[in-house]
XYZ file of C-alpha atoms in Angstrom:
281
model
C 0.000 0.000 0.000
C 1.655 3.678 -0.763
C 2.421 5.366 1.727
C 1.992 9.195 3.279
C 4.982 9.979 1.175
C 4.108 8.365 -1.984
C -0.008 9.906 -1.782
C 1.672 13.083 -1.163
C 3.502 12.832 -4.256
C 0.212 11.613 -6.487
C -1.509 14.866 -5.105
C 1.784 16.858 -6.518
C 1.245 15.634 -9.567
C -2.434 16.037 -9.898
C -2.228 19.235 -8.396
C 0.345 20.445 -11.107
C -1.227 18.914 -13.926
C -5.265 20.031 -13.121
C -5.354 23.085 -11.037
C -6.847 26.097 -12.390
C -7.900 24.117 -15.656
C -11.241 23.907 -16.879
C -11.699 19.938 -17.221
C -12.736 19.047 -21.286
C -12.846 15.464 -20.060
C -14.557 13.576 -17.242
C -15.246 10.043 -17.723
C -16.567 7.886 -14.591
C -15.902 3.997 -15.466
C -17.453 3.171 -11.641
C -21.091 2.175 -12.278
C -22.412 4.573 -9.396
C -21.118 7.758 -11.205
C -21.551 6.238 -14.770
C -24.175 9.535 -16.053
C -21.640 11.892 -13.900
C -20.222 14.504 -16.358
C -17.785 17.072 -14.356
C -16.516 18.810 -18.082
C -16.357 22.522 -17.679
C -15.520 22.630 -14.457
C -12.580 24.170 -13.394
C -10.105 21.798 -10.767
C -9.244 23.997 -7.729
C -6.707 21.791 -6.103
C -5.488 18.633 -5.099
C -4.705 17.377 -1.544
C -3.103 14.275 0.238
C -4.971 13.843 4.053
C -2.917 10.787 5.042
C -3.399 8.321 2.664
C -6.355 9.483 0.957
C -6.622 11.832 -1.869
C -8.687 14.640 -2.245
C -9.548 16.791 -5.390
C -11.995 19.408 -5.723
C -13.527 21.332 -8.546
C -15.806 24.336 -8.590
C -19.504 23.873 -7.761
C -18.401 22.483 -4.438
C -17.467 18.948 -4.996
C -14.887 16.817 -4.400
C -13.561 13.312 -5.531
C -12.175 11.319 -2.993
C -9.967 8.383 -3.535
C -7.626 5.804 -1.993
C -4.869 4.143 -3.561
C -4.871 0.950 -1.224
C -2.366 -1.609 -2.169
C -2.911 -1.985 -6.490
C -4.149 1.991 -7.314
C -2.577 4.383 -9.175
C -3.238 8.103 -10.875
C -1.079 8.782 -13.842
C -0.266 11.892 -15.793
C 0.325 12.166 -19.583
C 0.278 14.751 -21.601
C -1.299 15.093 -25.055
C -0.537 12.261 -27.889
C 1.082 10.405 -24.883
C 0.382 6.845 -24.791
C -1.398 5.715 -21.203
C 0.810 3.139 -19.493
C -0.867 2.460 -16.225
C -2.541 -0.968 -17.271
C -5.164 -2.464 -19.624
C -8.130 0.033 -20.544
C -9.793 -2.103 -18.218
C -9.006 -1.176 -15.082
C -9.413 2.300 -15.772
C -11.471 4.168 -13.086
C -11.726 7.351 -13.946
C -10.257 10.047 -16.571
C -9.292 13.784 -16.317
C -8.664 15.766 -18.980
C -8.069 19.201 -19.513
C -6.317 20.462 -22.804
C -3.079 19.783 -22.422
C -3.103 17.206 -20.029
C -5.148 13.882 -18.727
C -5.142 12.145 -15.502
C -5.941 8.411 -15.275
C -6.691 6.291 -12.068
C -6.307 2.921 -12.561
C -7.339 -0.041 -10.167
C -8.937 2.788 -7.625
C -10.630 0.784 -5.228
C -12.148 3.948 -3.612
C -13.703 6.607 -5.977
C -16.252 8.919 -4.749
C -18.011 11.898 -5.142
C -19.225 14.468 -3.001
C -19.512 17.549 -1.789
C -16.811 19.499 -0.914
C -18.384 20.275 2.787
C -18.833 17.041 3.560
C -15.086 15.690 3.131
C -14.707 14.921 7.268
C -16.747 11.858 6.016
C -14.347 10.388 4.396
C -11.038 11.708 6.238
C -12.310 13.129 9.710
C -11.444 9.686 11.233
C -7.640 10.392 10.360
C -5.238 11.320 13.128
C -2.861 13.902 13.059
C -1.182 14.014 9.274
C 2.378 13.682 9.345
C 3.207 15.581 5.786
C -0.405 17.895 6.861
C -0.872 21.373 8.337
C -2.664 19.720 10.908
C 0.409 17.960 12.026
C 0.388 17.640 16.019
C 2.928 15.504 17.541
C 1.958 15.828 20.913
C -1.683 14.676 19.967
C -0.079 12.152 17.775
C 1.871 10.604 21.084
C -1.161 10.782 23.518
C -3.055 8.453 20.391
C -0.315 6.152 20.463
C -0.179 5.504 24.053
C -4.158 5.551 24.487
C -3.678 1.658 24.411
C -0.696 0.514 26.282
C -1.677 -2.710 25.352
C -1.244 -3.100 21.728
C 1.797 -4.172 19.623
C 3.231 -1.450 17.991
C 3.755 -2.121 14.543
C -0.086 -2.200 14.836
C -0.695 0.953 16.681
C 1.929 2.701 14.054
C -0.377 1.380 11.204
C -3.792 2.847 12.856
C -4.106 5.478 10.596
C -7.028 7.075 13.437
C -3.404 7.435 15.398
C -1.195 9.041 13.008
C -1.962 9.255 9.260
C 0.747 8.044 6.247
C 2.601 5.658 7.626
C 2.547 1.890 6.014
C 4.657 -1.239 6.094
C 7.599 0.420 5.117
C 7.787 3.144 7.399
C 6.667 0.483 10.584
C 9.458 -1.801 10.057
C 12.077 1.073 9.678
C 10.867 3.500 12.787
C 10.721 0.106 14.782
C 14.405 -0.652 13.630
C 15.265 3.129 14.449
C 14.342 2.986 17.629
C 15.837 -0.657 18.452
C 12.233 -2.085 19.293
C 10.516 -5.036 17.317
C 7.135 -4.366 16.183
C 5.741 -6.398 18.412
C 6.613 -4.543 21.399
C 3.490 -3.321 23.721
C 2.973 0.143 23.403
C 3.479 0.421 27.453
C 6.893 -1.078 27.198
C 8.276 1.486 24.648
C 10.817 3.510 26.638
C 9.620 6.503 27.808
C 12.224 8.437 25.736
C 11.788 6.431 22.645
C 8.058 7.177 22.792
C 8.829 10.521 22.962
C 10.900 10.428 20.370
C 8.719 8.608 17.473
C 6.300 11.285 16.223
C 9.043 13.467 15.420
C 11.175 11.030 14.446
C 7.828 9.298 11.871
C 7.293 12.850 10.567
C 11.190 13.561 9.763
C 11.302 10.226 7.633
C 7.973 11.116 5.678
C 9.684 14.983 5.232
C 12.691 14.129 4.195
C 11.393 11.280 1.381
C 8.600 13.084 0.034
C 10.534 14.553 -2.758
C 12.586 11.812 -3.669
C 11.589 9.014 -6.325
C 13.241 6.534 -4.184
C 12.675 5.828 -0.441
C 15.516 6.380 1.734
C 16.317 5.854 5.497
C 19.336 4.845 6.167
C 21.907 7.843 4.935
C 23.744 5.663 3.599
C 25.161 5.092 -0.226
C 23.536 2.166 -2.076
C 21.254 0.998 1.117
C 17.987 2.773 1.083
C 16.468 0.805 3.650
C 17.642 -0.912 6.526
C 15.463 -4.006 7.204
C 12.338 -3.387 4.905
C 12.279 -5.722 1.721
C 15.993 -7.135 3.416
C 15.060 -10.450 4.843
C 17.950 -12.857 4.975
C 20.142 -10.265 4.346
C 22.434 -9.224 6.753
C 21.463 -6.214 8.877
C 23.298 -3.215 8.062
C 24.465 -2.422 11.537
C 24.808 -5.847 13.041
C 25.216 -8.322 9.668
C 22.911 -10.884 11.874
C 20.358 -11.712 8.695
C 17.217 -9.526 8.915
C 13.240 -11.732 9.540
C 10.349 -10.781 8.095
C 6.958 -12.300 9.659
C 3.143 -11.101 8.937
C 1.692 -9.076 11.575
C -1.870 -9.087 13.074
C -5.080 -11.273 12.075
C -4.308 -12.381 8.493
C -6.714 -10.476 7.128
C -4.573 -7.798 5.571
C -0.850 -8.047 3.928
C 1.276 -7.074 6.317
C 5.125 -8.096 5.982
C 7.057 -6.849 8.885
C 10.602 -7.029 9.112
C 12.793 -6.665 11.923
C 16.890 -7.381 12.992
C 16.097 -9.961 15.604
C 19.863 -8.694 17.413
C 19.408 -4.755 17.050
C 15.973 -5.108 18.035
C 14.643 -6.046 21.680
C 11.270 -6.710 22.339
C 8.888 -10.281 21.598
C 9.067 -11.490 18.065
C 6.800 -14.555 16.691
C 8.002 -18.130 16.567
C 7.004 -19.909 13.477
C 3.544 -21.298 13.730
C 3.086 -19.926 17.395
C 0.158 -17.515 18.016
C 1.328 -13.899 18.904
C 0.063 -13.484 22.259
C 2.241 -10.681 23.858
C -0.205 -8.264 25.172
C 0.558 -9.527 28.395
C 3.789 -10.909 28.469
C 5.652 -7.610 29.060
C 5.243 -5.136 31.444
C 3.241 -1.290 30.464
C 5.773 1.488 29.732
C 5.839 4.239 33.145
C 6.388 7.172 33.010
Protein backbone atom coordinates (compact mmCIF):
# COMPACT_ATOMS: atom_id res chain seq x y z
CA UNK A 1 0.00 0.00 0.00
CA UNK A 2 1.65 3.68 -0.76
CA UNK A 3 2.42 5.37 1.73
CA UNK A 4 1.99 9.19 3.28
CA UNK A 5 4.98 9.98 1.18
CA UNK A 6 4.11 8.36 -1.98
CA UNK A 7 -0.01 9.91 -1.78
CA UNK A 8 1.67 13.08 -1.16
CA UNK A 9 3.50 12.83 -4.26
CA UNK A 10 0.21 11.61 -6.49
CA UNK A 11 -1.51 14.87 -5.11
CA UNK A 12 1.78 16.86 -6.52
CA UNK A 13 1.24 15.63 -9.57
CA UNK A 14 -2.43 16.04 -9.90
CA UNK A 15 -2.23 19.24 -8.40
CA UNK A 16 0.35 20.44 -11.11
CA UNK A 17 -1.23 18.91 -13.93
CA UNK A 18 -5.27 20.03 -13.12
CA UNK A 19 -5.35 23.09 -11.04
CA UNK A 20 -6.85 26.10 -12.39
CA UNK A 21 -7.90 24.12 -15.66
CA UNK A 22 -11.24 23.91 -16.88
CA UNK A 23 -11.70 19.94 -17.22
CA UNK A 24 -12.74 19.05 -21.29
CA UNK A 25 -12.85 15.46 -20.06
CA UNK A 26 -14.56 13.58 -17.24
CA UNK A 27 -15.25 10.04 -17.72
CA UNK A 28 -16.57 7.89 -14.59
CA UNK A 29 -15.90 4.00 -15.47
CA UNK A 30 -17.45 3.17 -11.64
CA UNK A 31 -21.09 2.18 -12.28
CA UNK A 32 -22.41 4.57 -9.40
CA UNK A 33 -21.12 7.76 -11.20
CA UNK A 34 -21.55 6.24 -14.77
CA UNK A 35 -24.17 9.54 -16.05
CA UNK A 36 -21.64 11.89 -13.90
CA UNK A 37 -20.22 14.50 -16.36
CA UNK A 38 -17.79 17.07 -14.36
CA UNK A 39 -16.52 18.81 -18.08
CA UNK A 40 -16.36 22.52 -17.68
CA UNK A 41 -15.52 22.63 -14.46
CA UNK A 42 -12.58 24.17 -13.39
CA UNK A 43 -10.10 21.80 -10.77
CA UNK A 44 -9.24 24.00 -7.73
CA UNK A 45 -6.71 21.79 -6.10
CA UNK A 46 -5.49 18.63 -5.10
CA UNK A 47 -4.71 17.38 -1.54
CA UNK A 48 -3.10 14.28 0.24
CA UNK A 49 -4.97 13.84 4.05
CA UNK A 50 -2.92 10.79 5.04
CA UNK A 51 -3.40 8.32 2.66
CA UNK A 52 -6.36 9.48 0.96
CA UNK A 53 -6.62 11.83 -1.87
CA UNK A 54 -8.69 14.64 -2.24
CA UNK A 55 -9.55 16.79 -5.39
CA UNK A 56 -11.99 19.41 -5.72
CA UNK A 57 -13.53 21.33 -8.55
CA UNK A 58 -15.81 24.34 -8.59
CA UNK A 59 -19.50 23.87 -7.76
CA UNK A 60 -18.40 22.48 -4.44
CA UNK A 61 -17.47 18.95 -5.00
CA UNK A 62 -14.89 16.82 -4.40
CA UNK A 63 -13.56 13.31 -5.53
CA UNK A 64 -12.18 11.32 -2.99
CA UNK A 65 -9.97 8.38 -3.54
CA UNK A 66 -7.63 5.80 -1.99
CA UNK A 67 -4.87 4.14 -3.56
CA UNK A 68 -4.87 0.95 -1.22
CA UNK A 69 -2.37 -1.61 -2.17
CA UNK A 70 -2.91 -1.99 -6.49
CA UNK A 71 -4.15 1.99 -7.31
CA UNK A 72 -2.58 4.38 -9.18
CA UNK A 73 -3.24 8.10 -10.87
CA UNK A 74 -1.08 8.78 -13.84
CA UNK A 75 -0.27 11.89 -15.79
CA UNK A 76 0.33 12.17 -19.58
CA UNK A 77 0.28 14.75 -21.60
CA UNK A 78 -1.30 15.09 -25.05
CA UNK A 79 -0.54 12.26 -27.89
CA UNK A 80 1.08 10.41 -24.88
CA UNK A 81 0.38 6.84 -24.79
CA UNK A 82 -1.40 5.72 -21.20
CA UNK A 83 0.81 3.14 -19.49
CA UNK A 84 -0.87 2.46 -16.23
CA UNK A 85 -2.54 -0.97 -17.27
CA UNK A 86 -5.16 -2.46 -19.62
CA UNK A 87 -8.13 0.03 -20.54
CA UNK A 88 -9.79 -2.10 -18.22
CA UNK A 89 -9.01 -1.18 -15.08
CA UNK A 90 -9.41 2.30 -15.77
CA UNK A 91 -11.47 4.17 -13.09
CA UNK A 92 -11.73 7.35 -13.95
CA UNK A 93 -10.26 10.05 -16.57
CA UNK A 94 -9.29 13.78 -16.32
CA UNK A 95 -8.66 15.77 -18.98
CA UNK A 96 -8.07 19.20 -19.51
CA UNK A 97 -6.32 20.46 -22.80
CA UNK A 98 -3.08 19.78 -22.42
CA UNK A 99 -3.10 17.21 -20.03
CA UNK A 100 -5.15 13.88 -18.73
CA UNK A 101 -5.14 12.15 -15.50
CA UNK A 102 -5.94 8.41 -15.28
CA UNK A 103 -6.69 6.29 -12.07
CA UNK A 104 -6.31 2.92 -12.56
CA UNK A 105 -7.34 -0.04 -10.17
CA UNK A 106 -8.94 2.79 -7.63
CA UNK A 107 -10.63 0.78 -5.23
CA UNK A 108 -12.15 3.95 -3.61
CA UNK A 109 -13.70 6.61 -5.98
CA UNK A 110 -16.25 8.92 -4.75
CA UNK A 111 -18.01 11.90 -5.14
CA UNK A 112 -19.22 14.47 -3.00
CA UNK A 113 -19.51 17.55 -1.79
CA UNK A 114 -16.81 19.50 -0.91
CA UNK A 115 -18.38 20.27 2.79
CA UNK A 116 -18.83 17.04 3.56
CA UNK A 117 -15.09 15.69 3.13
CA UNK A 118 -14.71 14.92 7.27
CA UNK A 119 -16.75 11.86 6.02
CA UNK A 120 -14.35 10.39 4.40
CA UNK A 121 -11.04 11.71 6.24
CA UNK A 122 -12.31 13.13 9.71
CA UNK A 123 -11.44 9.69 11.23
CA UNK A 124 -7.64 10.39 10.36
CA UNK A 125 -5.24 11.32 13.13
CA UNK A 126 -2.86 13.90 13.06
CA UNK A 127 -1.18 14.01 9.27
CA UNK A 128 2.38 13.68 9.35
CA UNK A 129 3.21 15.58 5.79
CA UNK A 130 -0.40 17.89 6.86
CA UNK A 131 -0.87 21.37 8.34
CA UNK A 132 -2.66 19.72 10.91
CA UNK A 133 0.41 17.96 12.03
CA UNK A 134 0.39 17.64 16.02
CA UNK A 135 2.93 15.50 17.54
CA UNK A 136 1.96 15.83 20.91
CA UNK A 137 -1.68 14.68 19.97
CA UNK A 138 -0.08 12.15 17.77
CA UNK A 139 1.87 10.60 21.08
CA UNK A 140 -1.16 10.78 23.52
CA UNK A 141 -3.06 8.45 20.39
CA UNK A 142 -0.31 6.15 20.46
CA UNK A 143 -0.18 5.50 24.05
CA UNK A 144 -4.16 5.55 24.49
CA UNK A 145 -3.68 1.66 24.41
CA UNK A 146 -0.70 0.51 26.28
CA UNK A 147 -1.68 -2.71 25.35
CA UNK A 148 -1.24 -3.10 21.73
CA UNK A 149 1.80 -4.17 19.62
CA UNK A 150 3.23 -1.45 17.99
CA UNK A 151 3.75 -2.12 14.54
CA UNK A 152 -0.09 -2.20 14.84
CA UNK A 153 -0.69 0.95 16.68
CA UNK A 154 1.93 2.70 14.05
CA UNK A 155 -0.38 1.38 11.20
CA UNK A 156 -3.79 2.85 12.86
CA UNK A 157 -4.11 5.48 10.60
CA UNK A 158 -7.03 7.07 13.44
CA UNK A 159 -3.40 7.43 15.40
CA UNK A 160 -1.19 9.04 13.01
CA UNK A 161 -1.96 9.25 9.26
CA UNK A 162 0.75 8.04 6.25
CA UNK A 163 2.60 5.66 7.63
CA UNK A 164 2.55 1.89 6.01
CA UNK A 165 4.66 -1.24 6.09
CA UNK A 166 7.60 0.42 5.12
CA UNK A 167 7.79 3.14 7.40
CA UNK A 168 6.67 0.48 10.58
CA UNK A 169 9.46 -1.80 10.06
CA UNK A 170 12.08 1.07 9.68
CA UNK A 171 10.87 3.50 12.79
CA UNK A 172 10.72 0.11 14.78
CA UNK A 173 14.40 -0.65 13.63
CA UNK A 174 15.26 3.13 14.45
CA UNK A 175 14.34 2.99 17.63
CA UNK A 176 15.84 -0.66 18.45
CA UNK A 177 12.23 -2.08 19.29
CA UNK A 178 10.52 -5.04 17.32
CA UNK A 179 7.14 -4.37 16.18
CA UNK A 180 5.74 -6.40 18.41
CA UNK A 181 6.61 -4.54 21.40
CA UNK A 182 3.49 -3.32 23.72
CA UNK A 183 2.97 0.14 23.40
CA UNK A 184 3.48 0.42 27.45
CA UNK A 185 6.89 -1.08 27.20
CA UNK A 186 8.28 1.49 24.65
CA UNK A 187 10.82 3.51 26.64
CA UNK A 188 9.62 6.50 27.81
CA UNK A 189 12.22 8.44 25.74
CA UNK A 190 11.79 6.43 22.64
CA UNK A 191 8.06 7.18 22.79
CA UNK A 192 8.83 10.52 22.96
CA UNK A 193 10.90 10.43 20.37
CA UNK A 194 8.72 8.61 17.47
CA UNK A 195 6.30 11.29 16.22
CA UNK A 196 9.04 13.47 15.42
CA UNK A 197 11.17 11.03 14.45
CA UNK A 198 7.83 9.30 11.87
CA UNK A 199 7.29 12.85 10.57
CA UNK A 200 11.19 13.56 9.76
CA UNK A 201 11.30 10.23 7.63
CA UNK A 202 7.97 11.12 5.68
CA UNK A 203 9.68 14.98 5.23
CA UNK A 204 12.69 14.13 4.19
CA UNK A 205 11.39 11.28 1.38
CA UNK A 206 8.60 13.08 0.03
CA UNK A 207 10.53 14.55 -2.76
CA UNK A 208 12.59 11.81 -3.67
CA UNK A 209 11.59 9.01 -6.33
CA UNK A 210 13.24 6.53 -4.18
CA UNK A 211 12.68 5.83 -0.44
CA UNK A 212 15.52 6.38 1.73
CA UNK A 213 16.32 5.85 5.50
CA UNK A 214 19.34 4.84 6.17
CA UNK A 215 21.91 7.84 4.93
CA UNK A 216 23.74 5.66 3.60
CA UNK A 217 25.16 5.09 -0.23
CA UNK A 218 23.54 2.17 -2.08
CA UNK A 219 21.25 1.00 1.12
CA UNK A 220 17.99 2.77 1.08
CA UNK A 221 16.47 0.80 3.65
CA UNK A 222 17.64 -0.91 6.53
CA UNK A 223 15.46 -4.01 7.20
CA UNK A 224 12.34 -3.39 4.90
CA UNK A 225 12.28 -5.72 1.72
CA UNK A 226 15.99 -7.13 3.42
CA UNK A 227 15.06 -10.45 4.84
CA UNK A 228 17.95 -12.86 4.98
CA UNK A 229 20.14 -10.27 4.35
CA UNK A 230 22.43 -9.22 6.75
CA UNK A 231 21.46 -6.21 8.88
CA UNK A 232 23.30 -3.22 8.06
CA UNK A 233 24.46 -2.42 11.54
CA UNK A 234 24.81 -5.85 13.04
CA UNK A 235 25.22 -8.32 9.67
CA UNK A 236 22.91 -10.88 11.87
CA UNK A 237 20.36 -11.71 8.70
CA UNK A 238 17.22 -9.53 8.92
CA UNK A 239 13.24 -11.73 9.54
CA UNK A 240 10.35 -10.78 8.09
CA UNK A 241 6.96 -12.30 9.66
CA UNK A 242 3.14 -11.10 8.94
CA UNK A 243 1.69 -9.08 11.57
CA UNK A 244 -1.87 -9.09 13.07
CA UNK A 245 -5.08 -11.27 12.07
CA UNK A 246 -4.31 -12.38 8.49
CA UNK A 247 -6.71 -10.48 7.13
CA UNK A 248 -4.57 -7.80 5.57
CA UNK A 249 -0.85 -8.05 3.93
CA UNK A 250 1.28 -7.07 6.32
CA UNK A 251 5.12 -8.10 5.98
CA UNK A 252 7.06 -6.85 8.88
CA UNK A 253 10.60 -7.03 9.11
CA UNK A 254 12.79 -6.67 11.92
CA UNK A 255 16.89 -7.38 12.99
CA UNK A 256 16.10 -9.96 15.60
CA UNK A 257 19.86 -8.69 17.41
CA UNK A 258 19.41 -4.75 17.05
CA UNK A 259 15.97 -5.11 18.03
CA UNK A 260 14.64 -6.05 21.68
CA UNK A 261 11.27 -6.71 22.34
CA UNK A 262 8.89 -10.28 21.60
CA UNK A 263 9.07 -11.49 18.07
CA UNK A 264 6.80 -14.55 16.69
CA UNK A 265 8.00 -18.13 16.57
CA UNK A 266 7.00 -19.91 13.48
CA UNK A 267 3.54 -21.30 13.73
CA UNK A 268 3.09 -19.93 17.39
CA UNK A 269 0.16 -17.52 18.02
CA UNK A 270 1.33 -13.90 18.90
CA UNK A 271 0.06 -13.48 22.26
CA UNK A 272 2.24 -10.68 23.86
CA UNK A 273 -0.21 -8.26 25.17
CA UNK A 274 0.56 -9.53 28.40
CA UNK A 275 3.79 -10.91 28.47
CA UNK A 276 5.65 -7.61 29.06
CA UNK A 277 5.24 -5.14 31.44
CA UNK A 278 3.24 -1.29 30.46
CA UNK A 279 5.77 1.49 29.73
CA UNK A 280 5.84 4.24 33.14
CA UNK A 281 6.39 7.17 33.01
Amino acid sequence: MPEGDTVWQAARRLHEALAGKALTLSDFRVPKYATVDLSGRRVLDTIARGKHLLTRFEGGLTLHSHLRMEGAWKVYGTGERWRGGPAYQIRMILGTADRTAVGYRLPVLELMRTTEEERAVGHLGPDLLGPDWDPERALANLLADPGRQLGEALLDQRILAGIGNVYKSELCFLLGVTPWLPVGALPADRAEQLPALAQRLLEMNRERPVRQTTGLPRQDLFVYGRASRPCLRCRTPVRVADQGDGSQDRPTYWCPTCQAGPAPAPGSPQRWRDRYPRRTA
